[in-house]
Short mmCIF file of C-alpha atoms in Angstrom, two decimals:
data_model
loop_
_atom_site.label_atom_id
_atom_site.label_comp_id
_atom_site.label_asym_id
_atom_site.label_seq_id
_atom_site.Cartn_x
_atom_site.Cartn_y
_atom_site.Cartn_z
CA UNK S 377 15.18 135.65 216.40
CA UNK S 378 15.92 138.38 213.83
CA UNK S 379 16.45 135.71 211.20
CA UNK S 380 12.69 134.75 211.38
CA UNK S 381 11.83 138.76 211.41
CA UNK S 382 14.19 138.74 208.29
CA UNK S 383 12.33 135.77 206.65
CA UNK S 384 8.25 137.24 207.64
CA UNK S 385 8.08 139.53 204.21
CA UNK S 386 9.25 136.48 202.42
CA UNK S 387 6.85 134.48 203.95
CA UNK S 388 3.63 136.55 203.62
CA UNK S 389 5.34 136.73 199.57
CA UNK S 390 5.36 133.09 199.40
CA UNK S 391 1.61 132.70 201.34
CA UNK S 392 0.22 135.25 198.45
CA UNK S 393 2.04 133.24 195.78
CA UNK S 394 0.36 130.05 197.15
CA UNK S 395 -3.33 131.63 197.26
CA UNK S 396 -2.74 132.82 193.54
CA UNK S 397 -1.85 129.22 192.69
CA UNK S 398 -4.33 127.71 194.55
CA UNK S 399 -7.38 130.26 192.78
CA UNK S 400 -5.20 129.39 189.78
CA UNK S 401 -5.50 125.35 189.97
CA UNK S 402 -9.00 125.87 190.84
CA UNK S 403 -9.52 127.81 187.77
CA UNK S 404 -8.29 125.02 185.84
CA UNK S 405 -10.33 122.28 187.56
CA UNK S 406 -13.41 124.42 186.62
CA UNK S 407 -12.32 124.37 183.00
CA UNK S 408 -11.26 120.70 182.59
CA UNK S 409 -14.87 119.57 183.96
CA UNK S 410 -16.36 121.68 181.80
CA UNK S 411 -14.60 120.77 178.83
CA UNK S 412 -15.68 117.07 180.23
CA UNK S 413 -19.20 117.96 179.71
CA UNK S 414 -19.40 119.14 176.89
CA UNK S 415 -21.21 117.45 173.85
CA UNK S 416 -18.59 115.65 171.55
CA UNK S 417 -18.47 117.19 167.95
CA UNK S 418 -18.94 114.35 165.09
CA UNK S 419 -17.92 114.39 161.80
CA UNK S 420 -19.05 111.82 158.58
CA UNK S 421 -18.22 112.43 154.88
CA UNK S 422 -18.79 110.79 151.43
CA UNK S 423 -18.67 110.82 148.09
CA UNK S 424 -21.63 111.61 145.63
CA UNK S 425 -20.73 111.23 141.61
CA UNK S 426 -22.56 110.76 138.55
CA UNK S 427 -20.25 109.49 135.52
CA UNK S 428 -21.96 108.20 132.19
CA UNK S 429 -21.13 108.41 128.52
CA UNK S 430 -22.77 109.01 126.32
CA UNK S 431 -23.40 112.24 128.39
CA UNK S 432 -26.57 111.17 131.22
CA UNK S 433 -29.26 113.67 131.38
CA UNK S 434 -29.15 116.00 134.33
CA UNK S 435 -30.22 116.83 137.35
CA UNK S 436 -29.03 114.32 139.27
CA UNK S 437 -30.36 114.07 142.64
CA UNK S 438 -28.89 111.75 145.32
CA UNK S 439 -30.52 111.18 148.92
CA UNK S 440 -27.48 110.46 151.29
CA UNK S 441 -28.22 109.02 154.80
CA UNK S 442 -26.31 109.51 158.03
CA UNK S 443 -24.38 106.28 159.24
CA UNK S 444 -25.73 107.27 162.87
CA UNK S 445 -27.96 110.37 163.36
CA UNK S 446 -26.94 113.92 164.97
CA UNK S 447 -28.33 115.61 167.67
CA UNK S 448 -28.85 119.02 165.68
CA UNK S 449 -28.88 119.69 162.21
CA UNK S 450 -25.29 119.71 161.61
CA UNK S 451 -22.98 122.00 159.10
CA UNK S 452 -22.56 120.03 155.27
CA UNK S 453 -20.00 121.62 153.32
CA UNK S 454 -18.96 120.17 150.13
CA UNK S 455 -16.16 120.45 147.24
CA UNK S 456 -16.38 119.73 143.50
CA UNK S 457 -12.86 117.66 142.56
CA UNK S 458 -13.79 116.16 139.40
CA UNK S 459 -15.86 117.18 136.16
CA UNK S 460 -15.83 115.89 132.97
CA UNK S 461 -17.28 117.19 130.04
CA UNK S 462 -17.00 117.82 126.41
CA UNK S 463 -14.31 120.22 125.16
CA UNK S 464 -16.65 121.71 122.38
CA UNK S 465 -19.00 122.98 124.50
CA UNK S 466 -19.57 125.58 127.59
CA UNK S 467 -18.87 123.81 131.06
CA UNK S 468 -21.62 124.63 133.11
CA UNK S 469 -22.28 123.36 136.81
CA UNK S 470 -24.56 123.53 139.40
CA UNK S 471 -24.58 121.80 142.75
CA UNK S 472 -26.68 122.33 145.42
CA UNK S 473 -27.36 120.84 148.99
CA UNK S 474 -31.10 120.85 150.44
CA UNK S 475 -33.19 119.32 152.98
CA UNK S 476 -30.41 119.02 155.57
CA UNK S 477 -31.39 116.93 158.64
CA UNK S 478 -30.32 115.29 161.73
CA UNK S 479 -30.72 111.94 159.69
CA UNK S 480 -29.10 113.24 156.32
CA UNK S 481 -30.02 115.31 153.30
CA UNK S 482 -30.20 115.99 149.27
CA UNK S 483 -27.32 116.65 146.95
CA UNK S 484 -28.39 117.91 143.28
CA UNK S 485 -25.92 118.08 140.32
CA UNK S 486 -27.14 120.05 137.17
CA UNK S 487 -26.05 120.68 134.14
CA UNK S 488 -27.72 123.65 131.52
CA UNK S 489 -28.16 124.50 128.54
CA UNK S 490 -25.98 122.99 125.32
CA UNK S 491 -22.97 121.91 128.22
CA UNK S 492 -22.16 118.07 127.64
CA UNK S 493 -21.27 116.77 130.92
CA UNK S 494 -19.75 113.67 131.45
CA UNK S 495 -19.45 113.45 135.64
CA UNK S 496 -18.96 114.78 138.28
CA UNK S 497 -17.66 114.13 141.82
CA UNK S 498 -18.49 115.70 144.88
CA UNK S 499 -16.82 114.90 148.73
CA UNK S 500 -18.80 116.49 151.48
CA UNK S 501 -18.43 116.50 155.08
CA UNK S 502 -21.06 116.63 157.85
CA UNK S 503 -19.89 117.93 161.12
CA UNK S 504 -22.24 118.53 164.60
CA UNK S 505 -23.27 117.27 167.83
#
């Protein structure tokens, strides 16, 4: 009998551990379904470029069109990784995105005053739900 008096404070321990695990698990169960409901983000990239020589005349303006359409407007960022142009002039470069939609949007390449550019190359990447 005084064994199972011994062994109450480690039970009540062990029942308080349980309910923390327990409120723990159920914690967990509320963050998986939500995580399960949650809109998917989507991602699509490309390539837009413009090479020519002699030297084509600038802007150039390309319309580029989702493969499958978002759900909002997503985020377009975009990196310059290749430019050519003529040594004996000023290297001057301009690129801008517009008109972003759920469907696509507008990427303009310009080139000013005496610069002589050859191409350019542009990736971009569209990312949303």
């Amino acid at each position: 009998m005084e064994q199972l008096y011994d062994m109450k404070p480690k039970i009540e321990t062990m029942k308080t551990k349980i309910k923390d695990m327990e409120a723990h698990i159920a914690a967990q169960k509320e963050q998986i379904e939500t995580l399960q409901n949650r809109k998917t983000m989507i991602c699509e990239s490309g390539v837009v470029e413009k090479y020519a020589n002699p030297h084509p005349s600038w802007p150039y303006i390309e319309s580029i069109k989702f493969k499958s359409h978002f759900e909002e407007r997503p985020t377009v960022t975009y990196g310059l990784y290749f430019l050519d142009s003529d040594r004996s002039t000023n290297l001057r470069v301009i690129t801008e995105i517009t008109d972003v939609t759920k469907t696509g949007f507008r990427m303009k390449l310009t080139s000013y005053d005496d610069s002589k550019l050859y191409g350019a190359k542009i990736n971009w990447m569209a990312c949303g739900k």
